[in-house]
Amino acid sequence: MAETSVAPGLEGIAATCSSISEIDGQAGRLSYRGYPIDELVEHSSFEEVALLLLDGELPSAEALERFDRGLRSHRQVKYNVREIMKFMPVTGHPMDMLHCAVASLGMFYPQQELSDSERENVSHLDAMAMRIIARIPTIVAMWEQMRYGNDPLPPRADLNHAANFLYMLTGSEPDPLHARILDACLILHAEHTINASTFSVLVTASTLTNPYHVIAGAIGTLAGPLHGGANQKVIEMLESIGRVEKVASFLDERLARKEKIWGFGHRVYKTRDPRAVLLMGMMQRLAKAGNLRHSQLFDVALELERQASERLGPKGIHANVDFYSGILYHEMGIRSDLFTPIFAMARSAGWLAHWREQLADNRIFRPTQVYTGAGPRHYPRGPSRGQNP
Ligand code: COA
């Protein structure tokens, strides 16, 4: 029998062909549909990037206007979704709530299950994707209000995606600068080739289940600390360090125990993650201009990056996107357990682009395994076994 080899973590194995995004891990470059991420952050919006990811080309002004109008008019979720959320423990993690609430949407909008002809209807798939992208921020912001005993705020159709989320989250008129920063963060988190959560999208989509299961599965996968959950861990780590003078001893102890530095390292990037570079630049510009509250944590982060890069850089381990996104959200006054749900809001665009790509050329995922268990054996019989009650 031919020997089957196993690649742990599927490192280096191409699981699919995709035209959605590309990473050059040596050069530290990321592009969506061929457009460099820094140009998109500079000139585009999350709404336009979502449509670019879904459709493959930058949309015309009319197509973007239609999509944006669709997003604004589908933000509301059914009242019963809120009823389900009401019975969830307020001490639960918002990612657990989001996973559950998004999965439940498939029951509230069952007409969106896919028939054979619907799977080939691109505008139908786009409309389904748009509704999911529109509703995830609503659910996250509703939860933030509900868990502190407040009534959720209705979405506002006069605000763009990022600004409406901030409004629903805080109940105040969003600061235009904060809305612009969040928009840039959403662009930077919208897509990233076949990472763990996107791979889960491919697997779930390949069974032809409805897109709510696909996205709920991806949310569950993103929640782990080795993936999207790292941005919350970064803030907890910085808080535990507390002061710039403690950075060196923290690193000494942690690395001696062979523990990881949250927000560092990446399977693909062997240089600085370009998203971290953009986020750090954004933070420094804003801090200089006095537009963000510049906490002690930010100084701890800068020092930690400097010292950790000196020690880990030679091994190809550098700061990744989660290192700076957490601090940026923290400086904007957002609670740390919402960082990963915000990541999911952004990544829903990339996930749904991969869902569409998978459906366009589908084959169910069914890998093989190398069996390492016991050989054939007989069920033992005796006084305590093998006697049907
Ligand atoms: N801090 C310290 N050492 C790290 C590290 C980190 N953040 N990330 C990787 N390493 C080290 C490992 O200890 C290991 O060292 P060794 O060869 O001496 O045993 C080596 O680098 C390879 O690590 P490994 O975990 O096998 O790499 P991976 O490609 O499987 O994992 C990550 C990639 C992202 C899961 C990993 O870097 C990590 O856990 N980072 C922290 C979590 C994080 O920030 N996740 C967000 C990713 S965007």
Coordinates of C-alpha atoms and ligand atoms in Angstrom, one line a residue:
M1 CA 0.0 0.0 0.0
A2 CA 1.3 3.5 -0.9
E3 CA 2.4 5.4 2.2
T4 CA 0.4 8.5 3.1
S5 CA 2.2 11.3 4.7
V6 CA 0.7 13.8 7.1
A7 CA 1.4 17.6 7.1
P8 CA 0.6 18.8 10.6
G9 CA -1.5 22.0 10.4
L10 CA -1.5 21.4 6.6
E11 CA 1.5 23.7 6.5
G12 CA 2.5 24.3 2.8
I13 CA -0.4 22.3 1.4
A14 CA -2.6 24.1 -1.1
A15 CA -6.2 23.2 -0.2
T16 CA -7.8 25.2 -3.0
C17 CA -7.3 27.7 -5.9
S18 CA -8.4 31.2 -5.0
S19 CA -8.3 34.6 -6.8
I20 CA -9.4 36.6 -3.7
S21 CA -6.2 37.7 -1.9
E22 CA -2.4 37.0 -2.0
I23 CA 0.3 37.2 0.6
D24 CA 4.0 37.5 0.0
G25 CA 5.3 36.3 3.4
Q26 CA 8.9 37.1 2.6
A27 CA 8.4 40.6 1.4
G28 CA 5.5 41.3 3.8
R29 CA 2.9 42.2 1.2
L30 CA -0.8 41.6 1.1
S31 CA -3.2 42.4 -1.8
Y32 CA -6.9 41.9 -2.3
R33 CA -7.8 41.0 -5.9
G34 CA -4.4 42.4 -6.9
Y35 CA -4.8 45.8 -5.1
P36 CA -2.1 46.4 -2.4
I37 CA -3.7 46.7 1.0
D38 CA -2.0 50.1 1.8
E39 CA -3.7 51.6 -1.3
L40 CA -7.0 50.3 -0.3
V41 CA -6.7 51.6 3.3
E42 CA -5.6 55.0 1.9
H43 CA -8.3 55.4 -0.8
S44 CA -11.2 53.0 -0.4
S45 CA -13.9 52.2 2.2
F46 CA -14.9 48.9 3.9
E47 CA -18.1 48.9 1.8
E48 CA -16.2 49.1 -1.5
V49 CA -13.6 46.6 -0.3
A50 CA -16.3 44.1 0.6
L51 CA -17.8 44.3 -2.9
L52 CA -14.3 44.1 -4.4
L53 CA -13.8 40.8 -2.5
L54 CA -17.2 39.4 -3.3
D55 CA -17.2 40.3 -7.0
G56 CA -13.6 40.4 -8.0
E57 CA -13.5 44.0 -9.4
L58 CA -13.8 47.5 -8.0
P59 CA -17.5 48.3 -8.3
S60 CA -18.9 51.1 -10.5
A61 CA -20.3 54.1 -8.5
E62 CA -23.9 52.8 -9.1
A63 CA -23.1 49.2 -7.9
L64 CA -21.4 50.6 -4.8
E65 CA -24.3 52.9 -4.1
R66 CA -26.7 49.9 -4.5
F67 CA -24.6 47.7 -2.2
D68 CA -24.2 50.5 0.4
R69 CA -28.0 51.2 0.3
G70 CA -28.6 47.4 0.8
L71 CA -26.3 47.3 3.8
R72 CA -27.9 50.3 5.4
S73 CA -31.4 48.9 4.9
H74 CA -30.7 45.4 6.2
R75 CA -29.0 46.3 9.5
Q76 CA -32.1 45.5 11.6
V77 CA -32.4 42.0 12.9
K78 CA -35.7 40.3 13.8
Y79 CA -37.0 40.9 17.3
N80 CA -36.8 37.2 18.2
V81 CA -33.0 37.2 17.7
R82 CA -32.9 39.8 20.5
E83 CA -35.2 37.5 22.6
I84 CA -32.7 34.7 22.1
M85 CA -29.8 37.0 23.1
K86 CA -31.7 38.1 26.2
F87 CA -31.4 34.6 27.7
M88 CA -27.7 34.4 27.2
P89 CA -25.5 35.0 30.3
V90 CA -24.2 38.5 30.3
T91 CA -20.9 37.2 31.6
G92 CA -20.4 35.0 28.5
H93 CA -17.9 36.0 25.9
P94 CA -19.3 38.1 23.0
M95 CA -17.8 35.6 20.5
D96 CA -19.9 32.8 22.0
M97 CA -23.0 35.0 21.7
L98 CA -22.1 36.0 18.1
H99 CA -21.5 32.4 17.1
C100 CA -24.9 31.4 18.5
A101 CA -26.9 34.5 17.2
V102 CA -25.5 34.2 13.7
A103 CA -26.3 30.4 13.5
S104 CA -29.9 31.3 14.6
L105 CA -30.3 33.7 11.7
G106 CA -30.7 30.7 9.4
M107 CA -33.9 29.8 11.3
F108 CA -35.3 33.4 11.1
Y109 CA -34.5 33.8 7.4
P110 CA -35.1 30.2 6.2
Q111 CA -36.1 31.4 2.7
Q112 CA -32.4 31.9 2.2
E113 CA -31.6 28.2 2.0
L114 CA -30.1 27.6 -1.4
S115 CA -31.7 25.7 -4.2
D116 CA -29.6 24.4 -7.2
S117 CA -30.6 27.4 -9.3
E118 CA -30.0 29.9 -6.5
R119 CA -26.4 28.6 -6.1
E120 CA -25.7 29.7 -9.6
N121 CA -27.4 33.0 -9.3
V122 CA -24.6 35.5 -8.5
S123 CA -26.8 38.4 -7.6
H124 CA -28.8 36.2 -5.2
L125 CA -25.6 35.1 -3.5
D126 CA -24.4 38.7 -3.3
A127 CA -27.7 39.7 -1.7
M128 CA -27.4 37.0 0.9
A129 CA -23.8 38.0 1.7
M130 CA -24.7 41.7 2.0
R131 CA -27.4 40.9 4.5
I132 CA -25.0 38.9 6.7
I133 CA -22.3 41.6 6.5
A134 CA -25.0 44.2 7.5
R135 CA -26.3 42.3 10.5
I136 CA -23.2 41.1 12.3
P137 CA -22.3 44.7 13.6
T138 CA -25.9 45.1 14.7
I139 CA -25.7 41.9 16.8
V140 CA -22.4 42.9 18.4
A141 CA -23.5 46.4 19.2
M142 CA -26.9 45.1 20.5
W143 CA -25.1 42.8 22.9
E144 CA -22.9 45.6 24.2
Q145 CA -26.0 47.5 25.1
M146 CA -28.0 44.6 26.4
R147 CA -25.3 43.2 28.7
Y148 CA -25.2 46.5 30.6
G149 CA -28.9 46.5 31.0
N150 CA -29.7 49.0 28.2
D151 CA -32.1 48.8 25.3
P152 CA -30.3 48.2 22.0
L153 CA -30.2 51.3 19.7
P154 CA -31.9 51.1 16.3
P155 CA -29.4 51.3 13.5
R156 CA -29.0 54.7 11.6
A157 CA -29.3 54.7 7.9
D158 CA -27.6 58.0 7.6
L159 CA -24.3 56.6 8.8
N160 CA -21.8 54.4 7.0
H161 CA -20.9 50.9 8.2
A162 CA -18.2 51.8 10.6
A163 CA -19.8 55.0 12.0
N164 CA -23.2 53.2 12.5
F165 CA -21.5 50.5 14.5
L166 CA -19.7 53.0 16.7
Y167 CA -23.0 54.8 17.2
M168 CA -24.9 51.6 18.1
L169 CA -22.1 50.6 20.4
T170 CA -21.7 53.8 22.4
G171 CA -25.0 55.6 21.9
S172 CA -23.1 58.8 21.1
E173 CA -22.6 60.6 17.8
P174 CA -19.5 58.9 16.4
D175 CA -16.2 60.9 16.2
P176 CA -15.5 61.1 12.4
L177 CA -11.8 60.3 13.1
H178 CA -12.6 57.2 15.1
A179 CA -15.1 56.1 12.4
R180 CA -12.3 56.5 9.8
I181 CA -9.9 54.5 11.9
L182 CA -12.4 51.7 12.4
D183 CA -13.1 51.8 8.6
A184 CA -9.4 51.3 7.9
C185 CA -9.2 48.5 10.5
L186 CA -12.2 46.7 8.9
I187 CA -10.4 46.9 5.5
L188 CA -7.2 45.5 7.0
H189 CA -9.1 42.6 8.6
A190 CA -11.5 41.8 5.8
E191 CA -9.5 39.0 4.1
H192 CA -6.4 37.0 4.5
T193 CA -6.2 33.9 2.2
I194 CA -6.7 30.4 3.7
N195 CA -6.3 30.9 7.4
A196 CA -8.0 28.6 9.9
S197 CA -11.4 30.3 9.9
T198 CA -11.4 30.7 6.1
F199 CA -10.5 27.1 5.7
S200 CA -13.5 26.2 7.9
V201 CA -15.6 28.3 5.5
L202 CA -14.5 26.1 2.6
V203 CA -15.2 22.9 4.4
T204 CA -18.6 24.0 5.7
A205 CA -19.6 25.6 2.4
S206 CA -18.6 22.4 0.5
T207 CA -21.5 20.5 2.1
L208 CA -23.9 23.1 0.6
T209 CA -25.3 24.1 3.9
N210 CA -26.8 27.6 4.4
P211 CA -24.4 30.6 4.7
Y212 CA -25.3 31.2 8.3
H213 CA -23.9 27.8 9.3
V214 CA -20.8 28.7 7.2
I215 CA -20.3 32.0 8.9
A216 CA -21.2 30.7 12.4
G217 CA -18.6 28.0 12.0
A218 CA -16.0 30.5 11.0
I219 CA -16.8 32.7 14.0
G220 CA -16.2 29.7 16.3
T221 CA -12.9 29.1 14.6
L222 CA -11.8 32.7 14.8
A223 CA -12.5 32.8 18.5
G224 CA -9.4 30.8 19.5
P225 CA -6.4 32.6 21.0
L226 CA -4.1 31.3 18.2
H227 CA -6.3 33.0 15.7
G228 CA -8.6 36.1 16.1
G229 CA -8.7 35.8 19.9
A230 CA -5.1 37.0 20.0
N231 CA -6.0 40.7 19.9
Q232 CA -7.8 40.5 23.3
K233 CA -4.8 38.5 24.7
V234 CA -2.5 41.3 23.6
I235 CA -4.3 43.8 25.8
E236 CA -4.4 41.5 28.7
M237 CA -0.7 40.9 28.3
L238 CA 0.1 44.6 28.1
E239 CA -2.1 45.3 31.2
S240 CA -0.2 42.6 33.1
I241 CA 3.1 44.2 32.2
G242 CA 1.8 47.6 33.2
R243 CA 4.9 49.7 32.9
V244 CA 7.6 50.2 30.3
E245 CA 10.4 49.4 32.8
K246 CA 8.9 45.9 33.3
V247 CA 9.0 44.9 29.6
A248 CA 12.5 43.3 29.8
S249 CA 11.8 41.1 32.8
F250 CA 8.4 40.1 31.3
L251 CA 10.1 39.0 28.1
D252 CA 12.9 37.2 30.0
E253 CA 10.5 35.2 32.1
R254 CA 8.0 34.4 29.4
L255 CA 10.6 33.3 26.8
A256 CA 12.4 31.2 29.4
R257 CA 9.2 29.4 30.1
K258 CA 8.8 29.0 26.3
E259 CA 5.5 30.8 26.3
K260 CA 4.3 32.8 23.3
I261 CA 4.2 36.6 23.1
W262 CA 0.6 37.4 22.0
G263 CA 0.4 39.3 18.7
F264 CA 3.7 37.9 17.5
G265 CA 4.4 35.3 14.9
H266 CA 2.7 34.1 11.8
R267 CA 2.6 31.0 9.7
V268 CA 3.1 32.9 6.4
Y269 CA 4.8 36.2 7.3
K270 CA 8.4 35.8 8.0
T271 CA 8.8 39.6 8.2
R272 CA 6.6 42.3 9.8
D273 CA 2.9 41.8 9.0
P274 CA 2.1 44.7 6.6
R275 CA -1.2 45.2 8.4
A276 CA 0.7 45.7 11.7
V277 CA 3.0 48.3 10.0
L278 CA 0.0 50.2 8.7
L279 CA -1.8 50.1 12.1
M280 CA 1.3 51.2 13.9
G281 CA 1.8 54.1 11.5
M282 CA -1.8 55.1 12.0
M283 CA -1.5 55.0 15.8
Q284 CA 1.7 57.1 15.8
R285 CA 0.2 59.7 13.5
L286 CA -2.9 60.0 15.6
A287 CA -1.1 60.0 18.9
K288 CA 1.2 62.8 17.6
A289 CA -1.8 64.8 16.5
G290 CA -3.4 64.3 20.0
N291 CA -6.5 62.7 18.5
L292 CA -6.3 59.5 20.5
R293 CA -6.0 59.1 24.2
H294 CA -2.4 58.0 24.6
S295 CA -2.3 55.6 27.5
Q296 CA 0.6 54.0 29.3
L297 CA -0.4 50.8 27.5
F298 CA 0.6 52.3 24.2
D299 CA 4.1 53.0 25.4
V300 CA 4.4 49.5 26.8
A301 CA 3.3 48.1 23.5
L302 CA 5.9 50.1 21.6
E303 CA 8.7 49.0 23.9
L304 CA 7.5 45.4 23.9
E305 CA 7.5 45.4 20.1
R306 CA 11.0 46.9 20.1
Q307 CA 12.5 44.4 22.5
A308 CA 10.6 41.3 21.3
S309 CA 11.6 42.1 17.7
E310 CA 15.3 42.2 18.8
R311 CA 14.9 38.8 20.4
L312 CA 12.5 37.0 18.1
G313 CA 13.1 38.8 14.8
P314 CA 16.1 36.6 13.9
K315 CA 13.7 33.6 14.0
G316 CA 11.3 35.3 11.6
I317 CA 8.9 36.2 14.4
H318 CA 7.5 39.7 14.2
A319 CA 4.4 41.7 15.3
N320 CA 1.2 40.6 13.5
V321 CA -2.0 42.5 12.9
D322 CA -3.4 41.6 16.3
F323 CA -0.6 43.3 18.2
Y324 CA -1.7 46.8 17.1
S325 CA -5.4 46.4 16.4
G326 CA -6.1 45.6 20.0
I327 CA -4.2 48.7 21.2
L328 CA -5.9 50.9 18.7
Y329 CA -9.4 49.7 19.8
H330 CA -8.4 50.1 23.4
E331 CA -7.3 53.7 22.8
M332 CA -10.7 54.3 21.2
G333 CA -12.3 53.1 24.4
I334 CA -13.7 49.8 23.1
R335 CA -13.8 46.9 25.6
S336 CA -11.2 44.2 24.9
D337 CA -13.7 41.3 24.6
L338 CA -15.2 43.1 21.6
F339 CA -12.0 43.1 19.6
T340 CA -12.5 39.6 18.2
P341 CA -16.2 40.2 17.3
I342 CA -15.0 43.4 15.4
F343 CA -12.5 41.2 13.6
A344 CA -15.4 38.9 12.7
M345 CA -17.5 41.8 11.4
A346 CA -14.6 42.7 9.0
R347 CA -13.7 39.1 8.0
S348 CA -17.3 38.3 7.2
A349 CA -16.6 40.0 3.8
G350 CA -13.7 37.7 3.0
W351 CA -15.4 34.6 4.4
L352 CA -18.4 35.2 2.1
A353 CA -16.2 35.8 -0.9
H354 CA -14.6 32.4 -0.2
W355 CA -18.1 30.9 0.3
R356 CA -19.1 32.1 -3.2
E357 CA -15.8 30.9 -4.7
Q358 CA -16.3 27.5 -3.2
L359 CA -19.9 27.2 -4.5
A360 CA -18.8 28.2 -8.0
D361 CA -16.6 25.1 -8.3
N362 CA -17.6 22.8 -5.4
R363 CA -16.4 19.5 -4.3
I364 CA -17.0 18.3 -0.8
F365 CA -13.9 18.2 1.4
R366 CA -13.1 14.7 2.5
P367 CA -9.4 14.4 3.3
T368 CA -7.9 11.1 4.4
Q369 CA -6.0 10.1 7.5
V370 CA -3.3 7.9 8.7
Y371 CA -4.8 5.5 11.2
T372 CA -2.6 5.0 14.3
G373 CA -5.1 3.1 16.6
A374 CA -5.3 -0.5 17.7
G375 CA -5.4 -3.4 15.2
P376 CA -8.5 -5.6 14.7
R377 CA -9.6 -7.2 18.0
H378 CA -12.6 -8.9 19.5
Y379 CA -15.0 -7.5 22.0
P380 CA -14.2 -9.2 25.3
R381 CA -17.0 -11.3 26.9
G382 CA -17.2 -12.1 30.6
P383 CA -19.3 -11.5 33.7
S384 CA -19.1 -7.7 33.5
R385 CA -19.2 -7.3 29.7
G386 CA -21.1 -8.6 26.6
Q387 CA -24.3 -9.2 28.5
N388 CA -27.3 -7.4 27.1
P389 CA -29.3 -6.0 30.0
Ligands
COA1 N1 6.2 34.2 20.8 C1 7.3 33.5 21.0 N2 7.7 32.4 20.2 C2 6.9 32.2 19.1 C3 5.8 32.9 18.8 C4 5.4 33.9 19.7 N3 4.3 34.7 19.5 N4 5.2 32.4 17.7 C5 6.0 31.4 17.3 N5 7.0 31.2 18.2 C6 8.1 30.2 18.1 C7 7.6 28.9 18.7 O1 7.8 28.8 20.1 C8 8.4 27.9 17.9 O2 9.7 27.9 18.5 P1 10.6 26.6 18.5 O3 10.8 26.2 17.0 O4 11.8 27.0 19.2 O5 9.8 25.5 19.2 C9 8.5 28.5 16.5 O6 8.4 29.9 16.8 C10 7.4 28.1 15.6 O7 6.1 28.3 16.2 P2 4.8 27.6 15.8 O8 3.7 27.8 16.9 O9 5.1 26.1 15.5 O10 4.4 28.4 14.5 P3 3.1 28.3 13.7 O11 3.4 28.7 12.3 O12 2.4 26.9 13.9 O13 2.1 29.3 14.5 C11 1.1 31.2 15.2 C12 1.8 30.6 14.0 C13 0.4 32.5 14.7 C14 -0.1 30.3 15.7 C15 2.1 31.5 16.4 O14 3.1 32.4 15.9 C16 1.4 32.0 17.6 O15 0.9 31.2 18.4 N6 1.4 33.3 17.8 C17 0.8 33.9 19.0 C18 -0.7 34.0 18.7 C19 -1.1 35.1 17.7 O16 -0.6 36.2 17.8 N7 -2.0 34.8 16.8 C20 -2.5 35.7 15.8 C21 -2.0 35.3 14.4 S1 -2.4 36.6 13.2

